[in-house]
mmCIF file of C-alpha atoms and ligand atoms in Angstrom:
data_model
loop_
_atom_site.group_PDB
_atom_site.id
_atom_site.type_symbol
_atom_site.label_atom_id
_atom_site.label_comp_id
_atom_site.label_asym_id
_atom_site.label_seq_id
_atom_site.Cartn_x
_atom_site.Cartn_y
_atom_site.Cartn_z
ATOM 1 C CA UNK Z 80 -4.847 -6.745 19.314
ATOM 2 C CA UNK Z 81 -6.358 -6.515 15.651
ATOM 3 C CA UNK Z 82 -6.994 -3.119 13.947
ATOM 4 C CA UNK Z 83 -10.830 -3.368 14.376
ATOM 5 C CA UNK Z 84 -10.300 -3.964 18.208
ATOM 6 C CA UNK Z 85 -8.331 -0.664 18.432
ATOM 7 C CA UNK Z 86 -11.149 1.051 16.495
ATOM 8 C CA UNK Z 87 -13.793 -0.445 18.824
ATOM 9 C CA UNK Z 88 -11.874 0.444 21.912
ATOM 10 C CA UNK Z 89 -11.353 3.981 21.014
ATOM 11 C CA UNK Z 90 -15.002 4.203 19.874
ATOM 12 C CA UNK Z 91 -16.340 2.810 23.062
ATOM 13 C CA UNK Z 92 -14.297 5.193 25.270
ATOM 14 C CA UNK Z 93 -15.820 8.256 23.169
ATOM 15 C CA UNK Z 94 -19.298 6.754 23.392
ATOM 16 C CA UNK Z 95 -19.143 5.886 27.047
ATOM 17 C CA UNK Z 96 -18.264 9.523 27.878
ATOM 18 C CA UNK Z 97 -20.468 11.124 25.495
ATOM 19 C CA UNK Z 98 -23.447 9.097 26.713
ATOM 20 C CA UNK Z 99 -22.656 9.476 30.563
ATOM 21 C CA UNK Z 100 -24.831 11.820 32.310
ATOM 22 C CA UNK Z 101 -22.183 13.729 34.184
ATOM 23 C CA UNK Z 102 -19.754 14.771 31.495
ATOM 24 C CA UNK Z 103 -17.188 16.235 33.766
ATOM 25 C CA UNK Z 104 -13.501 16.752 33.305
ATOM 26 C CA UNK Z 105 -12.607 13.647 35.414
ATOM 27 C CA UNK Z 106 -14.650 11.378 32.820
ATOM 28 C CA UNK Z 107 -13.135 13.349 29.994
ATOM 29 C CA UNK Z 108 -9.553 12.546 31.413
ATOM 30 C CA UNK Z 109 -10.622 8.980 31.728
ATOM 31 C CA UNK Z 110 -11.434 8.790 28.074
ATOM 32 C CA UNK Z 111 -8.180 10.058 27.037
ATOM 33 C CA UNK Z 112 -6.433 7.714 29.253
ATOM 34 C CA UNK Z 113 -8.358 4.756 27.653
ATOM 35 C CA UNK Z 114 -7.614 5.974 24.140
ATOM 36 C CA UNK Z 115 -4.002 6.473 24.886
ATOM 37 C CA UNK Z 116 -3.733 2.962 26.458
ATOM 38 C CA UNK Z 117 -5.438 1.386 23.367
ATOM 39 C CA UNK Z 118 -2.939 3.271 20.911
ATOM 40 C CA UNK Z 119 0.104 2.134 23.109
ATOM 41 C CA UNK Z 120 -1.066 -1.534 23.038
ATOM 42 C CA UNK Z 121 -1.419 -1.360 19.305
ATOM 43 C CA UNK Z 122 2.330 -0.287 19.327
ATOM 44 C CA UNK Z 123 1.892 3.414 18.187
ATOM 45 C CA UNK Z 124 5.067 5.267 19.223
ATOM 46 C CA UNK Z 125 4.927 6.671 22.778
ATOM 47 C CA UNK Z 126 5.704 10.218 21.845
ATOM 48 C CA UNK Z 127 3.027 10.340 19.182
ATOM 49 C CA UNK Z 128 0.457 9.121 21.817
ATOM 50 C CA UNK Z 129 1.771 11.824 24.229
ATOM 51 C CA UNK Z 130 1.248 14.454 21.406
ATOM 52 C CA UNK Z 131 -2.180 13.363 20.758
ATOM 53 C CA UNK Z 132 -3.137 13.393 24.411
ATOM 54 C CA UNK Z 133 -1.978 16.886 24.844
ATOM 55 C CA UNK Z 134 -3.642 18.105 21.600
ATOM 56 C CA UNK Z 135 -7.016 16.594 22.425
ATOM 57 C CA UNK Z 136 -6.794 18.265 25.856
ATOM 58 C CA UNK Z 137 -5.639 21.458 24.424
ATOM 59 C CA UNK Z 138 -8.550 21.609 21.713
ATOM 60 C CA UNK Z 139 -11.317 20.644 24.264
ATOM 61 C CA UNK Z 140 -9.900 22.762 27.033
ATOM 62 C CA UNK Z 141 -12.322 21.382 29.460
ATOM 63 C CA UNK Z 142 -11.857 23.947 32.301
ATOM 64 C CA UNK Z 143 -12.822 26.927 30.037
ATOM 65 C CA UNK Z 144 -15.678 25.424 28.029
ATOM 66 C CA UNK Z 145 -18.540 27.821 27.636
ATOM 67 C CA UNK Z 146 -21.708 26.396 28.880
ATOM 68 C CA UNK Z 147 -23.605 26.676 25.462
ATOM 69 C CA UNK Z 148 -21.053 24.575 23.668
ATOM 70 C CA UNK Z 149 -21.815 21.134 22.477
ATOM 71 C CA UNK Z 150 -19.273 19.175 24.501
ATOM 72 C CA UNK Z 151 -20.163 15.743 22.703
ATOM 73 C CA UNK Z 152 -19.496 17.057 19.388
ATOM 74 C CA UNK Z 153 -16.486 18.946 20.377
ATOM 75 C CA UNK Z 154 -14.753 15.944 21.961
ATOM 76 C CA UNK Z 155 -15.937 13.544 19.183
ATOM 77 C CA UNK Z 156 -14.351 15.918 16.607
ATOM 78 C CA UNK Z 157 -11.147 16.433 18.684
ATOM 79 C CA UNK Z 158 -10.512 12.807 18.835
ATOM 80 C CA UNK Z 159 -11.304 12.268 15.108
ATOM 81 C CA UNK Z 160 -9.059 15.036 13.916
ATOM 82 C CA UNK Z 161 -6.124 14.027 16.054
ATOM 83 C CA UNK Z 162 -6.451 10.345 14.908
ATOM 84 C CA UNK Z 163 -6.351 11.613 11.221
ATOM 85 C CA UNK Z 164 -3.215 13.741 12.165
ATOM 86 C CA UNK Z 165 -1.436 10.371 13.174
ATOM 87 C CA UNK Z 166 -1.773 8.956 9.643
ATOM 88 C CA UNK Z 167 -1.674 12.006 7.583
ATOM 89 C CA UNK Z 168 1.916 13.242 6.753
ATOM 90 C CA UNK Z 169 0.430 16.195 4.581
ATOM 91 C CA UNK Z 170 2.672 14.976 1.650
ATOM 92 C CA UNK Z 171 1.008 14.252 -1.757
ATOM 93 C CA UNK Z 172 1.956 10.855 -2.994
ATOM 94 C CA UNK Z 173 3.009 10.451 -6.453
ATOM 95 C CA UNK Z 174 0.421 9.793 -9.241
ATOM 96 C CA UNK Z 175 1.343 7.940 -12.280
ATOM 97 C CA UNK Z 176 0.488 9.641 -15.667
ATOM 98 C CA UNK Z 177 -0.884 7.765 -18.688
ATOM 99 C CA UNK Z 178 0.920 8.056 -21.978
ATOM 100 C CA UNK Z 179 4.441 7.817 -20.322
ATOM 101 C CA UNK Z 180 6.492 5.321 -18.648
ATOM 102 C CA UNK Z 181 6.074 5.515 -14.771
ATOM 103 C CA UNK Z 182 8.781 3.395 -13.155
ATOM 104 C CA UNK Z 183 8.036 2.280 -9.498
ATOM 105 C CA UNK Z 184 10.630 0.461 -7.442
ATOM 106 C CA UNK Z 185 9.721 -1.632 -4.327
ATOM 107 C CA UNK Z 186 11.832 -1.879 -1.242
ATOM 108 C CA UNK Z 187 11.443 -3.614 2.186
ATOM 109 C CA UNK Z 188 12.588 -6.589 4.162
ATOM 110 C CA UNK Z 189 12.272 -10.025 3.055
ATOM 111 C CA UNK Z 190 8.810 -11.361 3.913
ATOM 112 C CA UNK Z 191 7.272 -7.856 4.186
ATOM 113 C CA UNK Z 192 5.106 -8.884 1.141
ATOM 114 C CA UNK Z 193 7.025 -6.948 -1.767
ATOM 115 C CA UNK Z 194 6.402 -9.530 -4.520
ATOM 116 C CA UNK Z 195 2.760 -10.257 -3.778
ATOM 117 C CA UNK Z 196 2.068 -6.441 -3.432
ATOM 118 C CA UNK Z 197 3.971 -5.690 -6.702
ATOM 119 C CA UNK Z 198 1.489 -7.858 -8.522
ATOM 120 C CA UNK Z 199 -1.448 -6.352 -6.636
ATOM 121 C CA UNK Z 200 -0.396 -2.912 -7.711
ATOM 122 C CA UNK Z 201 0.279 -3.811 -11.248
ATOM 123 C CA UNK Z 202 -3.027 -5.338 -11.368
ATOM 124 C CA UNK Z 203 -4.739 -2.379 -9.793
ATOM 125 C CA UNK Z 204 -3.301 0.045 -12.313
ATOM 126 C CA UNK Z 205 -3.834 -2.481 -15.189
ATOM 127 C CA UNK Z 206 -7.654 -2.337 -14.221
ATOM 128 C CA UNK Z 207 -7.601 1.261 -14.559
ATOM 129 C CA UNK Z 208 -6.342 1.151 -18.075
ATOM 130 C CA UNK Z 209 -2.662 1.445 -17.588
ATOM 131 C CA UNK Z 210 -0.460 -0.773 -19.564
ATOM 132 C CA UNK Z 211 1.298 -2.440 -16.518
ATOM 133 C CA UNK Z 212 4.297 -4.940 -16.166
ATOM 134 C CA UNK Z 213 6.636 -6.206 -13.590
ATOM 135 C CA UNK Z 214 10.387 -6.554 -13.309
ATOM 136 C CA UNK Z 215 12.146 -8.899 -10.916
ATOM 137 C CA UNK Z 216 15.386 -7.540 -9.687
ATOM 138 C CA UNK Z 217 15.843 -9.993 -6.928
ATOM 139 C CA UNK Z 218 18.671 -12.104 -7.928
ATOM 140 C CA UNK Z 219 19.467 -12.818 -4.292
ATOM 141 C CA UNK Z 220 16.807 -15.212 -3.213
ATOM 142 C CA UNK Z 221 16.429 -18.510 -5.079
ATOM 143 C CA UNK Z 222 12.843 -18.742 -6.238
ATOM 144 C CA UNK Z 223 11.890 -15.036 -6.177
ATOM 145 C CA UNK Z 224 11.665 -14.918 -9.869
ATOM 146 C CA UNK Z 225 9.595 -17.936 -10.137
ATOM 147 C CA UNK Z 226 7.253 -16.559 -7.494
ATOM 148 C CA UNK Z 227 6.909 -13.265 -9.416
ATOM 149 C CA UNK Z 228 6.515 -15.127 -12.785
ATOM 150 C CA UNK Z 229 3.522 -17.152 -11.151
ATOM 151 C CA UNK Z 230 1.804 -14.271 -9.827
ATOM 152 C CA UNK Z 231 2.230 -12.231 -12.959
ATOM 153 C CA UNK Z 232 1.070 -15.006 -15.130
ATOM 154 C CA UNK Z 233 -2.063 -15.500 -12.974
ATOM 155 C CA UNK Z 234 -2.920 -11.728 -13.356
ATOM 156 C CA UNK Z 235 -1.927 -11.841 -16.960
ATOM 157 C CA UNK Z 236 0.794 -9.288 -16.448
ATOM 158 C CA UNK Z 237 3.848 -9.102 -18.641
ATOM 159 C CA UNK Z 238 7.119 -9.771 -16.633
ATOM 160 C CA UNK Z 239 10.844 -9.680 -16.928
ATOM 161 C CA UNK Z 240 13.567 -11.274 -14.960
ATOM 162 C CA UNK Z 241 16.603 -13.650 -15.068
ATOM 163 C CA UNK Z 242 17.270 -16.998 -13.687
ATOM 164 C CA UNK Z 243 20.980 -16.762 -14.138
ATOM 165 C CA UNK Z 244 22.203 -13.176 -13.697
ATOM 166 C CA UNK Z 245 23.698 -12.124 -10.263
ATOM 167 C CA UNK Z 246 23.530 -8.475 -10.908
ATOM 168 C CA UNK Z 247 20.219 -6.974 -9.908
ATOM 169 C CA UNK Z 248 21.000 -3.402 -11.061
ATOM 170 C CA UNK Z 249 21.683 -4.864 -14.595
ATOM 171 C CA UNK Z 250 18.586 -7.027 -14.636
ATOM 172 C CA UNK Z 251 16.498 -4.043 -13.429
ATOM 173 C CA UNK Z 252 17.871 -1.712 -16.143
ATOM 174 C CA UNK Z 253 17.468 -4.289 -18.917
ATOM 175 C CA UNK Z 254 13.738 -4.789 -17.910
ATOM 176 C CA UNK Z 255 13.029 -1.161 -17.550
ATOM 177 C CA UNK Z 256 14.562 -0.485 -21.020
ATOM 178 C CA UNK Z 257 12.700 -3.203 -22.507
ATOM 179 C CA UNK Z 258 9.368 -2.199 -21.287
ATOM 180 C CA UNK Z 259 9.930 1.595 -21.951
ATOM 181 C CA UNK Z 260 10.502 0.741 -25.573
ATOM 182 C CA UNK Z 261 7.547 -1.265 -25.659
ATOM 183 C CA UNK Z 262 5.560 1.757 -24.181
ATOM 184 C CA UNK Z 263 4.459 0.361 -20.889
ATOM 185 C CA UNK Z 264 3.150 2.826 -18.541
ATOM 186 C CA UNK Z 265 3.561 1.280 -15.280
ATOM 187 C CA UNK Z 266 6.756 -0.587 -14.734
ATOM 188 C CA UNK Z 267 7.150 -1.949 -11.294
ATOM 189 C CA UNK Z 268 10.403 -3.265 -10.169
ATOM 190 C CA UNK Z 269 10.496 -5.753 -7.338
ATOM 191 C CA UNK Z 270 13.830 -5.786 -5.503
ATOM 192 C CA UNK Z 271 15.503 -8.086 -3.050
ATOM 193 C CA UNK Z 272 15.011 -8.092 0.740
ATOM 194 C CA UNK Z 273 17.159 -9.496 3.602
ATOM 195 C CA UNK Z 274 16.023 -10.611 6.879
ATOM 196 C CA UNK Z 275 17.769 -7.719 8.507
ATOM 197 C CA UNK Z 276 18.780 -4.187 7.376
ATOM 198 C CA UNK Z 277 22.356 -4.928 6.314
ATOM 199 C CA UNK Z 278 24.945 -2.939 4.262
ATOM 200 C CA UNK Z 279 24.727 -5.465 1.188
ATOM 201 C CA UNK Z 280 20.971 -4.824 0.917
ATOM 202 C CA UNK Z 281 21.380 -0.986 1.203
ATOM 203 C CA UNK Z 282 24.340 -0.943 -1.431
ATOM 204 C CA UNK Z 283 22.120 -2.991 -3.758
ATOM 205 C CA UNK Z 284 19.190 -0.673 -3.387
ATOM 206 C CA UNK Z 285 21.331 2.348 -4.131
ATOM 207 C CA UNK Z 286 22.793 0.603 -7.174
ATOM 208 C CA UNK Z 287 19.326 -0.414 -8.565
ATOM 209 C CA UNK Z 288 17.928 3.095 -7.898
ATOM 210 C CA UNK Z 289 20.743 4.755 -9.887
ATOM 211 C CA UNK Z 290 20.329 2.166 -12.606
ATOM 212 C CA UNK Z 291 16.740 2.811 -13.279
ATOM 213 C CA UNK Z 292 16.014 6.201 -11.714
ATOM 214 C CA UNK Z 293 12.523 5.296 -10.592
ATOM 215 C CA UNK Z 294 9.705 7.950 -10.514
ATOM 216 C CA UNK Z 295 8.533 6.616 -7.316
ATOM 217 C CA UNK Z 296 9.943 4.325 -4.715
ATOM 218 C CA UNK Z 297 7.612 2.460 -2.370
ATOM 219 C CA UNK Z 298 8.548 0.880 1.111
ATOM 220 C CA UNK Z 299 6.582 -2.176 1.796
ATOM 221 C CA UNK Z 300 5.951 -2.494 5.671
ATOM 222 C CA UNK Z 301 4.567 -5.495 7.431
ATOM 223 C CA UNK Z 302 1.726 -4.402 10.046
ATOM 224 C CA UNK Z 303 2.790 -7.253 12.179
ATOM 225 C CA UNK Z 304 6.286 -6.256 12.993
ATOM 226 C CA UNK Z 305 5.172 -3.761 15.826
ATOM 227 C CA UNK Z 306 7.644 -1.270 17.279
ATOM 228 C CA UNK Z 307 10.525 -2.078 14.953
ATOM 229 C CA UNK Z 308 8.587 -0.490 11.983
ATOM 230 C CA UNK Z 309 9.745 2.895 12.976
ATOM 231 C CA UNK Z 310 13.469 2.207 12.989
ATOM 232 C CA UNK Z 311 13.154 0.163 9.916
ATOM 233 C CA UNK Z 312 11.390 2.652 7.953
ATOM 234 C CA UNK Z 313 13.883 5.405 9.032
ATOM 235 C CA UNK Z 314 16.910 3.286 8.068
ATOM 236 C CA UNK Z 315 15.277 2.643 4.463
ATOM 237 C CA UNK Z 316 14.313 6.435 4.209
ATOM 238 C CA UNK Z 317 17.756 7.517 4.777
ATOM 239 C CA UNK Z 318 19.150 5.110 1.960
ATOM 240 C CA UNK Z 319 16.341 4.738 -0.510
ATOM 241 C CA UNK Z 320 14.315 7.968 0.032
ATOM 242 C CA UNK Z 321 11.081 6.295 -0.622
ATOM 243 C CA UNK Z 322 8.079 8.627 -1.279
ATOM 244 C CA UNK Z 323 5.279 6.341 -0.289
ATOM 245 C CA UNK Z 324 4.484 3.365 2.067
ATOM 246 C CA UNK Z 325 2.294 0.280 1.568
ATOM 247 C CA UNK Z 326 1.302 -1.519 4.786
ATOM 248 C CA UNK Z 327 0.682 -5.214 4.225
ATOM 249 C CA UNK Z 328 -1.020 -7.817 6.397
ATOM 250 C CA UNK Z 329 -3.646 -5.459 7.864
ATOM 251 C CA UNK Z 330 -5.965 -8.492 7.976
ATOM 252 C CA UNK Z 331 -3.576 -10.262 10.501
ATOM 253 C CA UNK Z 332 -3.399 -10.165 14.265
ATOM 254 C CA UNK Z 333 -1.786 -6.835 14.561
ATOM 255 C CA UNK Z 334 -3.193 -3.288 14.963
ATOM 256 C CA UNK Z 335 -0.271 -1.970 12.892
ATOM 257 C CA UNK Z 336 0.301 0.816 15.173
ATOM 258 C CA UNK Z 337 4.058 0.497 14.539
ATOM 259 C CA UNK Z 338 3.577 0.821 10.904
ATOM 260 C CA UNK Z 339 1.322 3.729 11.414
ATOM 261 C CA UNK Z 340 4.114 5.581 13.340
ATOM 262 C CA UNK Z 341 6.355 5.121 10.555
ATOM 263 C CA UNK Z 342 4.344 7.711 8.719
ATOM 264 C CA UNK Z 343 5.205 10.358 11.288
ATOM 265 C CA UNK Z 344 8.880 9.223 11.704
ATOM 266 C CA UNK Z 345 9.509 9.640 7.944
ATOM 267 C CA UNK Z 346 6.839 11.965 6.762
ATOM 268 C CA UNK Z 347 5.814 9.609 4.147
ATOM 269 C CA UNK Z 348 2.236 8.923 3.115
ATOM 270 C CA UNK Z 349 0.709 5.417 3.194
ATOM 271 C CA UNK Z 350 -0.787 4.857 -0.318
ATOM 272 C CA UNK Z 351 -2.128 1.267 -0.117
ATOM 273 C CA UNK Z 352 -2.897 -1.261 2.549
ATOM 274 C CA UNK Z 353 -2.749 -5.037 1.874
ATOM 275 C CA UNK Z 354 -5.713 -6.758 3.310
ATOM 276 C CA UNK Z 355 -4.950 -10.427 2.332
ATOM 277 C CA UNK Z 356 -3.051 -12.946 0.404
ATOM 278 C CA UNK Z 357 -5.209 -12.777 -2.732
ATOM 279 C CA UNK Z 358 -4.337 -10.527 -5.808
ATOM 280 C CA UNK Z 359 -7.554 -8.189 -5.168
ATOM 281 C CA UNK Z 360 -6.713 -7.670 -1.505
ATOM 282 C CA UNK Z 361 -5.310 -4.208 -1.954
ATOM 283 C CA UNK Z 362 -7.038 -1.026 -0.752
ATOM 284 C CA UNK Z 363 -6.371 2.607 -1.443
ATOM 285 C CA UNK Z 364 -5.378 4.319 1.736
ATOM 286 C CA UNK Z 365 -6.321 7.960 2.739
ATOM 287 C CA UNK Z 366 -6.344 9.277 6.299
ATOM 288 C CA UNK Z 367 -9.867 10.496 6.581
ATOM 289 C CA UNK Z 368 -11.744 7.478 5.230
ATOM 290 C CA UNK Z 369 -9.375 5.110 7.205
ATOM 291 C CA UNK Z 370 -10.023 6.729 10.628
ATOM 292 C CA UNK Z 371 -13.920 6.962 9.791
ATOM 293 C CA UNK Z 372 -13.873 3.256 8.914
ATOM 294 C CA UNK Z 373 -11.717 2.332 11.988
ATOM 295 C CA UNK Z 374 -14.219 4.134 14.247
ATOM 296 C CA UNK Z 375 -16.968 2.505 12.395
HETATM 297 P P1 GDP S 640 8.581 -10.532 0.035
HETATM 298 O O1 GDP S 640 9.721 -11.431 0.597
HETATM 299 O O2 GDP S 640 8.680 -9.093 0.652
HETATM 300 O O3 GDP S 640 8.651 -10.501 -1.572
HETATM 301 O O4 GDP S 640 7.303 -11.090 0.521
HETATM 302 P P2 GDP S 640 6.174 -11.870 -0.273
HETATM 303 O O5 GDP S 640 5.367 -11.122 -1.101
HETATM 304 O O6 GDP S 640 6.712 -13.273 -0.702
HETATM 305 O O7 GDP S 640 5.272 -12.127 1.052
HETATM 306 C C1 GDP S 640 5.493 -13.002 2.119
HETATM 307 C C2 GDP S 640 4.221 -13.516 2.622
HETATM 308 O O8 GDP S 640 3.134 -12.631 3.102
HETATM 309 C C3 GDP S 640 3.463 -14.580 1.580
HETATM 310 O O9 GDP S 640 3.177 -15.658 2.225
HETATM 311 C C4 GDP S 640 2.346 -13.465 1.152
HETATM 312 O O10 GDP S 640 1.184 -14.315 0.791
HETATM 313 C C5 GDP S 640 1.973 -12.839 2.519
HETATM 314 N N1 GDP S 640 1.390 -11.602 2.305
HETATM 315 C C6 GDP S 640 1.648 -10.595 1.690
HETATM 316 N N2 GDP S 640 0.829 -9.479 1.678
HETATM 317 C C7 GDP S 640 -0.082 -9.967 2.591
HETATM 318 C C8 GDP S 640 -1.306 -9.256 3.125
HETATM 319 O O11 GDP S 640 -1.737 -8.188 2.889
HETATM 320 N N3 GDP S 640 -2.144 -10.109 3.942
HETATM 321 C C9 GDP S 640 -1.702 -11.380 4.327
HETATM 322 N N4 GDP S 640 -2.517 -11.965 5.091
HETATM 323 N N5 GDP S 640 -0.534 -11.929 3.902
HETATM 324 C C10 GDP S 640 0.117 -11.244 2.969
#
């Protein structure tokens, strides 16, 4: 199920109820059931769906509704607010400051979309007047530096990396030092992923982190990985303690409920979403506009 379908289904469930002539408790329960089914099918964590169900029931409190109350508005608002809560960890994401170096390190599994998203983010800040650059600290995957180089060249973003070094922490530190000297304001460090969460990857992440002391670590999560997203994001959180999430491939055939559940599991805000393979396919994320758009 794609993300838009999830929105349409939830919207339809609410509209069916609020348009129906006999808005009774049975119809209300039916609406909640349909919303929960849609969320579960989209891979949202079952506990979160349970909490949402209880909260909507509690807020609307159908049995004790005073006759004068506008039931439709109350129900619509309760659904909207609870969906917002699902994607809102109430944590302020880091905001880079102009006139100083802001070092941003990317982490995530191989194929999540790190390299692509690094360039997108550098371009995003560059177009907002920041002096931005990229450092490739992936010495594990052959071709990683070439890929970053190609993307960076296309976007006219300065980059640093090594074709021969086997020490990612050293390459990262060299790149960051060089760009700090050159007064870059956004220094984005791409790191290696592996196919699985494994000890080598986590050791490497820790080494790079202590070598460059990033101002912000961002976890890149693929929207299409479904339920695994939660365990993955927790494991990365324990090691890399990232402060923000970017969800990629939201244009694909997945509703991304797993990735959305990662927000709740790690209390970490989503800051951007990737909406395609192109450089400009990056959208800022904030909970309320996202849910408004989802519900159309
Ligand atoms: P990395 O191994 O984490 O660095 O992942 P890459 O940046 O190499 O991306 C893996 C694949 O996902 C590439 O084919 C990208 O073009 C693709 N990709 C990344 N972000 C998005 C996105 O938001 N939407 C789509 N459709 N594809 C994406």
